[in-house]
PDB file of C-alpha atoms and ligand atoms in Angstrom:
ATOM      1  CA  UNK A  11      -4.008  27.176   0.396  1.00  0.00           C
ATOM      2  CA  UNK A  12      -1.528  25.053  -0.215  1.00  0.00           C
ATOM      3  CA  UNK A  13      -0.338  21.909   1.753  1.00  0.00           C
ATOM      4  CA  UNK A  14       3.863  20.966   1.025  1.00  0.00           C
ATOM      5  CA  UNK A  15       4.341  17.858   2.080  1.00  0.00           C
ATOM      6  CA  UNK A  16       8.259  16.492   2.010  1.00  0.00           C
ATOM      7  CA  UNK A  17       9.873  12.986   2.327  1.00  0.00           C
ATOM      8  CA  UNK A  18      12.210  10.552   1.290  1.00  0.00           C
ATOM      9  CA  UNK A  19       9.146   8.006   0.187  1.00  0.00           C
ATOM     10  CA  UNK A  20      11.459   5.545  -0.256  1.00  0.00           C
ATOM     11  CA  UNK A  21       9.316   4.011  -0.581  1.00  0.00           C
ATOM     12  CA  UNK A  22       5.811   6.123  -0.580  1.00  0.00           C
ATOM     13  CA  UNK A  23       3.160   4.648   1.662  1.00  0.00           C
ATOM     14  CA  UNK A  24      -0.134   4.827   3.351  1.00  0.00           C
ATOM     15  CA  UNK A  25       1.172   6.863   6.262  1.00  0.00           C
ATOM     16  CA  UNK A  26       1.846   9.119   4.070  1.00  0.00           C
ATOM     17  CA  UNK A  27      -0.752   9.107   1.813  1.00  0.00           C
ATOM     18  CA  UNK A  28      -3.252   8.766   5.024  1.00  0.00           C
ATOM     19  CA  UNK A  29      -1.767  11.621   6.474  1.00  0.00           C
ATOM     20  CA  UNK A  30      -1.691  14.023   3.109  1.00  0.00           C
ATOM     21  CA  UNK A  31      -5.274  12.846   2.243  1.00  0.00           C
ATOM     22  CA  UNK A  32      -6.730  13.977   5.827  1.00  0.00           C
ATOM     23  CA  UNK A  33      -5.233  17.338   6.381  1.00  0.00           C
ATOM     24  CA  UNK A  34      -6.364  18.019   2.563  1.00  0.00           C
ATOM     25  CA  UNK A  35      -9.812  17.646   3.656  1.00  0.00           C
ATOM     26  CA  UNK A  36      -9.379  18.590   6.972  1.00  0.00           C
ATOM     27  CA  UNK A  37      -7.943  22.244   6.568  1.00  0.00           C
ATOM     28  CA  UNK A  38      -9.905  22.558   3.121  1.00  0.00           C
ATOM     29  CA  UNK A  39      -6.563  23.066   1.308  1.00  0.00           C
ATOM     30  CA  UNK A  40      -6.463  23.500  -2.353  1.00  0.00           C
ATOM     31  CA  UNK A  41      -4.161  20.803  -3.032  1.00  0.00           C
ATOM     32  CA  UNK A  42      -1.151  19.122  -1.315  1.00  0.00           C
ATOM     33  CA  UNK A  43       2.354  18.920  -3.200  1.00  0.00           C
ATOM     34  CA  UNK A  44       4.377  15.861  -2.280  1.00  0.00           C
ATOM     35  CA  UNK A  45       7.695  16.556  -2.788  1.00  0.00           C
ATOM     36  CA  UNK A  46      10.388  13.535  -3.091  1.00  0.00           C
ATOM     37  CA  UNK A  47      13.945  15.114  -1.941  1.00  0.00           C
ATOM     38  CA  UNK A  48      16.960  14.824  -4.275  1.00  0.00           C
ATOM     39  CA  UNK A  49      18.980  14.109  -1.465  1.00  0.00           C
ATOM     40  CA  UNK A  50      18.555  14.077   2.364  1.00  0.00           C
ATOM     41  CA  UNK A  51      20.094  17.099   4.237  1.00  0.00           C
ATOM     42  CA  UNK A  52      20.352  14.753   7.409  1.00  0.00           C
ATOM     43  CA  UNK A  53      20.709  11.372   6.753  1.00  0.00           C
ATOM     44  CA  UNK A  54      21.438   8.624   4.499  1.00  0.00           C
ATOM     45  CA  UNK A  55      20.782   8.644   0.582  1.00  0.00           C
ATOM     46  CA  UNK A  56      17.568   7.142  -0.091  1.00  0.00           C
ATOM     47  CA  UNK A  57      17.709   2.894  -1.446  1.00  0.00           C
ATOM     48  CA  UNK A  58      15.826   3.487  -4.621  1.00  0.00           C
ATOM     49  CA  UNK A  59      16.656   5.396  -7.372  1.00  0.00           C
ATOM     50  CA  UNK A  60      14.955   9.409  -7.766  1.00  0.00           C
ATOM     51  CA  UNK A  61      13.521   7.917 -10.591  1.00  0.00           C
ATOM     52  CA  UNK A  62      11.471   4.878  -8.949  1.00  0.00           C
ATOM     53  CA  UNK A  63      10.437   6.945  -5.646  1.00  0.00           C
ATOM     54  CA  UNK A  64       9.042   9.131  -8.291  1.00  0.00           C
ATOM     55  CA  UNK A  65       7.452   5.789 -10.481  1.00  0.00           C
ATOM     56  CA  UNK A  66       5.564   5.022  -6.809  1.00  0.00           C
ATOM     57  CA  UNK A  67       4.487   8.258  -5.485  1.00  0.00           C
ATOM     58  CA  UNK A  68       3.082   9.226  -9.106  1.00  0.00           C
ATOM     59  CA  UNK A  69       1.497   5.585  -8.833  1.00  0.00           C
ATOM     60  CA  UNK A  70       0.094   6.269  -5.577  1.00  0.00           C
ATOM     61  CA  UNK A  71      -1.655   9.274  -6.654  1.00  0.00           C
ATOM     62  CA  UNK A  72      -3.103   9.041  -9.970  1.00  0.00           C
ATOM     63  CA  UNK A  73      -6.822   9.677  -9.995  1.00  0.00           C
ATOM     64  CA  UNK A  74      -6.998  11.058  -6.782  1.00  0.00           C
ATOM     65  CA  UNK A  75      -7.751  14.545  -6.960  1.00  0.00           C
ATOM     66  CA  UNK A  76      -6.278  17.738  -4.398  1.00  0.00           C
ATOM     67  CA  UNK A  77      -3.034  14.883  -4.382  1.00  0.00           C
ATOM     68  CA  UNK A  78      -0.064  16.042  -6.618  1.00  0.00           C
ATOM     69  CA  UNK A  79       3.741  14.937  -6.798  1.00  0.00           C
ATOM     70  CA  UNK A  80       5.997  18.077  -7.602  1.00  0.00           C
ATOM     71  CA  UNK A  81       9.294  17.331  -8.800  1.00  0.00           C
ATOM     72  CA  UNK A  82      11.460  20.232  -7.818  1.00  0.00           C
ATOM     73  CA  UNK A  83      13.560  18.663  -5.556  1.00  0.00           C
ATOM     74  CA  UNK A  84      14.681  16.308  -7.876  1.00  0.00           C
ATOM     75  CA  UNK A  85      15.169  18.325 -10.083  1.00  0.00           C
ATOM     76  CA  UNK A  86      17.583  20.824  -8.181  1.00  0.00           C
ATOM     77  CA  UNK A  87      21.499  19.997  -7.257  1.00  0.00           C
ATOM     78  CA  UNK A  88      22.817  20.144  -4.144  1.00  0.00           C
ATOM     79  CA  UNK A  89      21.431  19.039  -0.829  1.00  0.00           C
ATOM     80  CA  UNK A  90      17.403  19.328  -0.946  1.00  0.00           C
ATOM     81  CA  UNK A  91      16.621  21.793   1.605  1.00  0.00           C
ATOM     82  CA  UNK A  92      13.175  22.578   2.389  1.00  0.00           C
ATOM     83  CA  UNK A  93      13.807  26.296   2.607  1.00  0.00           C
ATOM     84  CA  UNK A  94      14.990  26.818  -1.171  1.00  0.00           C
ATOM     85  CA  UNK A  95      11.637  25.049  -1.609  1.00  0.00           C
ATOM     86  CA  UNK A  96       9.635  26.907  -0.064  1.00  0.00           C
ATOM     87  CA  UNK A  97      11.160  29.837  -1.035  1.00  0.00           C
ATOM     88  CA  UNK A  98      10.577  28.399  -4.816  1.00  0.00           C
ATOM     89  CA  UNK A  99       6.972  27.537  -3.905  1.00  0.00           C
ATOM     90  CA  UNK A 100       6.245  31.448  -2.744  1.00  0.00           C
ATOM     91  CA  UNK A 101       7.567  32.623  -5.209  1.00  0.00           C
ATOM     92  CA  UNK A 102       5.413  31.108  -7.547  1.00  0.00           C
ATOM     93  CA  UNK A 103       2.218  31.435  -5.072  1.00  0.00           C
ATOM     94  CA  UNK A 104       2.862  35.001  -4.061  1.00  0.00           C
ATOM     95  CA  UNK A 105      -0.406  35.008  -2.394  1.00  0.00           C
ATOM     96  CA  UNK A 106      -1.106  31.654  -1.139  1.00  0.00           C
ATOM     97  CA  UNK A 107      -0.759  30.260   2.341  1.00  0.00           C
ATOM     98  CA  UNK A 108       1.808  27.588   2.244  1.00  0.00           C
ATOM     99  CA  UNK A 109       0.953  24.739   4.674  1.00  0.00           C
ATOM    100  CA  UNK A 110       4.284  22.111   5.703  1.00  0.00           C
ATOM    101  CA  UNK A 111       3.244  19.590   6.530  1.00  0.00           C
ATOM    102  CA  UNK A 112       5.447  17.420   8.836  1.00  0.00           C
ATOM    103  CA  UNK A 113       4.897  14.527  11.707  1.00  0.00           C
ATOM    104  CA  UNK A 114       5.454  14.970  15.137  1.00  0.00           C
ATOM    105  CA  UNK A 115       9.065  13.441  15.019  1.00  0.00           C
ATOM    106  CA  UNK A 116       9.977  15.421  12.157  1.00  0.00           C
ATOM    107  CA  UNK A 117       8.903  18.556  14.111  1.00  0.00           C
ATOM    108  CA  UNK A 118      10.678  17.729  17.364  1.00  0.00           C
ATOM    109  CA  UNK A 119      13.903  18.020  15.170  1.00  0.00           C
ATOM    110  CA  UNK A 120      13.084  21.247  13.075  1.00  0.00           C
ATOM    111  CA  UNK A 121      15.469  23.378  14.955  1.00  0.00           C
ATOM    112  CA  UNK A 122      18.364  21.386  13.315  1.00  0.00           C
ATOM    113  CA  UNK A 123      17.313  22.215   9.577  1.00  0.00           C
ATOM    114  CA  UNK A 124      19.248  24.665   7.685  1.00  0.00           C
ATOM    115  CA  UNK A 125      18.244  28.535   7.892  1.00  0.00           C
ATOM    116  CA  UNK A 126      15.221  26.938   9.815  1.00  0.00           C
ATOM    117  CA  UNK A 127      14.149  29.922  11.578  1.00  0.00           C
ATOM    118  CA  UNK A 128      13.076  31.162   7.853  1.00  0.00           C
ATOM    119  CA  UNK A 129      10.727  28.761   7.585  1.00  0.00           C
ATOM    120  CA  UNK A 130       7.748  30.118   9.259  1.00  0.00           C
ATOM    121  CA  UNK A 131       8.170  33.270   7.677  1.00  0.00           C
ATOM    122  CA  UNK A 132       7.762  31.004   4.110  1.00  0.00           C
ATOM    123  CA  UNK A 133       4.996  28.973   5.630  1.00  0.00           C
ATOM    124  CA  UNK A 134       2.516  27.776   8.220  1.00  0.00           C
ATOM    125  CA  UNK A 135       3.718  24.594   9.814  1.00  0.00           C
ATOM    126  CA  UNK A 136       0.653  21.563  10.176  1.00  0.00           C
ATOM    127  CA  UNK A 137       2.581  19.310  12.799  1.00  0.00           C
ATOM    128  CA  UNK A 138       0.560  15.433  12.163  1.00  0.00           C
ATOM    129  CA  UNK A 139       0.780  13.182  15.594  1.00  0.00           C
ATOM    130  CA  UNK A 140       3.378  10.519  14.854  1.00  0.00           C
ATOM    131  CA  UNK A 141       4.470   8.515  17.403  1.00  0.00           C
ATOM    132  CA  UNK A 142       3.245  10.533  20.142  1.00  0.00           C
ATOM    133  CA  UNK A 143       2.633  13.886  21.357  1.00  0.00           C
ATOM    134  CA  UNK A 144       4.920  16.703  20.350  1.00  0.00           C
ATOM    135  CA  UNK A 145       7.909  16.899  22.014  1.00  0.00           C
ATOM    136  CA  UNK A 146       9.540  20.121  21.140  1.00  0.00           C
ATOM    137  CA  UNK A 147      11.887  20.966  23.643  1.00  0.00           C
ATOM    138  CA  UNK A 148      14.043  24.533  24.027  1.00  0.00           C
ATOM    139  CA  UNK A 149      13.300  27.458  21.731  1.00  0.00           C
ATOM    140  CA  UNK A 150      11.189  25.138  19.402  1.00  0.00           C
ATOM    141  CA  UNK A 151       9.129  24.929  21.933  1.00  0.00           C
ATOM    142  CA  UNK A 152       8.656  28.562  22.612  1.00  0.00           C
ATOM    143  CA  UNK A 153       7.503  29.044  18.663  1.00  0.00           C
ATOM    144  CA  UNK A 154       4.889  26.293  19.153  1.00  0.00           C
ATOM    145  CA  UNK A 155       3.121  28.178  22.263  1.00  0.00           C
ATOM    146  CA  UNK A 156       3.586  31.673  20.442  1.00  0.00           C
ATOM    147  CA  UNK A 157       2.445  30.863  17.008  1.00  0.00           C
ATOM    148  CA  UNK A 158       0.033  28.063  17.713  1.00  0.00           C
ATOM    149  CA  UNK A 159      -3.307  28.285  15.447  1.00  0.00           C
ATOM    150  CA  UNK A 160      -6.447  26.087  16.411  1.00  0.00           C
ATOM    151  CA  UNK A 161      -8.400  26.389  13.077  1.00  0.00           C
ATOM    152  CA  UNK A 162      -8.034  26.663   9.229  1.00  0.00           C
ATOM    153  CA  UNK A 163     -10.079  30.195   9.180  1.00  0.00           C
ATOM    154  CA  UNK A 164      -6.284  31.003  11.527  1.00  0.00           C
ATOM    155  CA  UNK A 165      -4.046  29.968   8.492  1.00  0.00           C
ATOM    156  CA  UNK A 166      -5.970  31.401   6.151  1.00  0.00           C
ATOM    157  CA  UNK A 167      -5.767  34.406   7.339  1.00  0.00           C
ATOM    158  CA  UNK A 168      -2.185  34.786   6.556  1.00  0.00           C
ATOM    159  CA  UNK A 169       0.315  33.215   4.306  1.00  0.00           C
ATOM    160  CA  UNK A 170       2.718  31.864   6.628  1.00  0.00           C
ATOM    161  CA  UNK A 171       3.990  31.987  10.628  1.00  0.00           C
ATOM    162  CA  UNK A 172       1.367  29.904  11.870  1.00  0.00           C
ATOM    163  CA  UNK A 173       1.629  26.384  13.554  1.00  0.00           C
ATOM    164  CA  UNK A 174      -1.619  24.154  13.750  1.00  0.00           C
ATOM    165  CA  UNK A 175      -1.655  20.236  14.849  1.00  0.00           C
ATOM    166  CA  UNK A 176      -3.443  18.152  12.991  1.00  0.00           C
ATOM    167  CA  UNK A 177      -4.919  14.425  14.232  1.00  0.00           C
ATOM    168  CA  UNK A 178      -5.383  11.820  11.666  1.00  0.00           C
ATOM    169  CA  UNK A 179      -5.278   8.058  11.714  1.00  0.00           C
ATOM    170  CA  UNK A 180      -2.405   6.471  13.474  1.00  0.00           C
ATOM    171  CA  UNK A 181      -0.924   4.148  10.970  1.00  0.00           C
ATOM    172  CA  UNK A 182       2.363   3.156  12.442  1.00  0.00           C
ATOM    173  CA  UNK A 183       4.162   2.425   8.989  1.00  0.00           C
ATOM    174  CA  UNK A 184       7.552   3.387   8.418  1.00  0.00           C
ATOM    175  CA  UNK A 185       9.495   3.161   4.849  1.00  0.00           C
ATOM    176  CA  UNK A 186      12.652   1.646   7.420  1.00  0.00           C
ATOM    177  CA  UNK A 187       9.837  -1.231   7.930  1.00  0.00           C
ATOM    178  CA  UNK A 188       8.639  -1.625   4.287  1.00  0.00           C
ATOM    179  CA  UNK A 189      12.013  -1.758   3.684  1.00  0.00           C
ATOM    180  CA  UNK A 190      13.313  -4.245   6.245  1.00  0.00           C
ATOM    181  CA  UNK A 191      10.739  -6.590   5.559  1.00  0.00           C
ATOM    182  CA  UNK A 192      11.566  -6.612   2.129  1.00  0.00           C
ATOM    183  CA  UNK A 193      15.642  -7.023   2.576  1.00  0.00           C
ATOM    184  CA  UNK A 194      14.253 -10.062   4.701  1.00  0.00           C
ATOM    185  CA  UNK A 195      11.995 -11.319   2.002  1.00  0.00           C
ATOM    186  CA  UNK A 196       8.488 -10.737   3.878  1.00  0.00           C
ATOM    187  CA  UNK A 197       5.824  -9.159   2.335  1.00  0.00           C
ATOM    188  CA  UNK A 198       5.205  -5.619   3.152  1.00  0.00           C
ATOM    189  CA  UNK A 199       1.578  -6.011   1.413  1.00  0.00           C
ATOM    190  CA  UNK A 200      -1.562  -3.711   2.873  1.00  0.00           C
ATOM    191  CA  UNK A 201       1.466  -1.272   3.913  1.00  0.00           C
ATOM    192  CA  UNK A 202       1.795   0.744   1.137  1.00  0.00           C
ATOM    193  CA  UNK A 203      -0.286   0.795  -2.526  1.00  0.00           C
ATOM    194  CA  UNK A 204      -0.603  -1.932  -4.914  1.00  0.00           C
ATOM    195  CA  UNK A 205       0.553  -0.092  -7.401  1.00  0.00           C
ATOM    196  CA  UNK A 206       4.102   0.885  -5.886  1.00  0.00           C
ATOM    197  CA  UNK A 207       4.342  -2.762  -4.927  1.00  0.00           C
ATOM    198  CA  UNK A 208       3.943  -3.502  -8.445  1.00  0.00           C
ATOM    199  CA  UNK A 209       6.856  -1.287  -9.116  1.00  0.00           C
ATOM    200  CA  UNK A 210       8.968  -2.681  -6.381  1.00  0.00           C
ATOM    201  CA  UNK A 211       8.804  -5.831  -7.141  1.00  0.00           C
ATOM    202  CA  UNK A 212       9.186  -5.379 -11.282  1.00  0.00           C
ATOM    203  CA  UNK A 213      12.508  -3.720 -10.423  1.00  0.00           C
ATOM    204  CA  UNK A 214      13.869  -5.565  -7.603  1.00  0.00           C
ATOM    205  CA  UNK A 215      14.047  -2.772  -5.770  1.00  0.00           C
ATOM    206  CA  UNK A 216      15.110  -3.096  -1.414  1.00  0.00           C
ATOM    207  CA  UNK A 217      16.266  -6.844  -2.064  1.00  0.00           C
ATOM    208  CA  UNK A 218      19.620  -6.155  -0.558  1.00  0.00           C
ATOM    209  CA  UNK A 219      19.383  -3.784   2.731  1.00  0.00           C
ATOM    210  CA  UNK A 220      22.456  -1.397   2.939  1.00  0.00           C
TER     211      UNK A 220
HETATM  212  P1  ATP B 275      12.229   6.192   6.585  1.00  0.00           P
HETATM  213  O1  ATP B 275      11.125   5.262   7.581  1.00  0.00           O
HETATM  214  O2  ATP B 275      13.010   5.665   5.734  1.00  0.00           O
HETATM  215  O3  ATP B 275      12.685   7.396   8.295  1.00  0.00           O
HETATM  216  P2  ATP B 275       9.180   7.650   6.656  1.00  0.00           P
HETATM  217  O4  ATP B 275       8.114   6.322   6.545  1.00  0.00           O
HETATM  218  O5  ATP B 275       9.362   8.417   8.459  1.00  0.00           O
HETATM  219  O6  ATP B 275      10.718   6.942   6.245  1.00  0.00           O
HETATM  220  P3  ATP B 275       9.625   9.606   5.182  1.00  0.00           P
HETATM  221  O7  ATP B 275       9.727  10.062   3.959  1.00  0.00           O
HETATM  222  O8  ATP B 275      11.342   9.767   5.764  1.00  0.00           O
HETATM  223  O9  ATP B 275       8.787   8.711   5.448  1.00  0.00           O
HETATM  224  O10 ATP B 275       8.299  11.237   6.147  1.00  0.00           O
HETATM  225  C1  ATP B 275       8.372  11.813   5.223  1.00  0.00           C
HETATM  226  C2  ATP B 275       7.546  12.549   6.463  1.00  0.00           C
HETATM  227  O11 ATP B 275       6.207  11.802   6.253  1.00  0.00           O
HETATM  228  C3  ATP B 275       7.999  13.072   7.535  1.00  0.00           C
HETATM  229  O12 ATP B 275       7.489  14.184   7.898  1.00  0.00           O
HETATM  230  C4  ATP B 275       7.271  12.103   8.495  1.00  0.00           C
HETATM  231  O13 ATP B 275       6.975  12.212   9.680  1.00  0.00           O
HETATM  232  C5  ATP B 275       5.904  11.378   7.325  1.00  0.00           C
HETATM  233  N1  ATP B 275       5.499  10.618   7.914  1.00  0.00           N
HETATM  234  C6  ATP B 275       6.316   9.515   7.722  1.00  0.00           C
HETATM  235  N2  ATP B 275       5.252   7.983   8.552  1.00  0.00           N
HETATM  236  C7  ATP B 275       4.393   8.321   8.585  1.00  0.00           C
HETATM  237  C8  ATP B 275       3.353   8.082   8.735  1.00  0.00           C
HETATM  238  N3  ATP B 275       3.045   6.710   9.040  1.00  0.00           N
HETATM  239  N4  ATP B 275       1.972   8.711   9.440  1.00  0.00           N
HETATM  240  C9  ATP B 275       2.387   9.821   9.772  1.00  0.00           C
HETATM  241  N5  ATP B 275       3.297  10.978   8.904  1.00  0.00           N
HETATM  242  C10 ATP B 275       3.989   9.621   8.562  1.00  0.00           C
END
């Protein structure tokens, strides 16, 4: 089973990294692919360049078995629609269950994503708790009830279509918080890897908030 963890990673921080590592271990995944988006469909463009975000990600996962940086969205033109990424991964790994990892906050807005109904035909969803319990409403809440799985074995038995909730160490860290701190001249040390912080400092990233 392959974990798929997309985000802007502007910058990568320990909230992302602990989530990736804990889901990798808890579900017995073969790997978690961290996929930085080129152009987020639902928000402003990232402040750091694609090359800078990629360098921070690579530095953060270096030496950690199971965490892999996947550049496919950075290489693709246009908005980074998750469905397109999952289609590509499904083609590349036809027989592997895919497990898309998202925070509760992100899951609650899933029904606004482009062609979101196709997501569960391509992948499982692993919801990790962030800022409280899953707050899905309407059709999303119904799907959550219908598709809910309790164990990793249930996911492993199918290539897609199930939803599992996975507890991870709660870390109230956000990239927005880190960017704001740097913009105000405060140090974000201990919220993200030193290797990523070194890149931010060397290249004077996030000095001005936009
Ligand atoms: P921003 O503050 O810029 O919105 P972010 O910190 O939320 O950024 P993203 O790159 O947007 O990070 O998040 C990618 C994915 O990681 C999302 O599914 C999000 O829910 C999840 N995530 C982000 N931070 C955490 C955290 N501290 N704990 C668990 N999951 C997280």
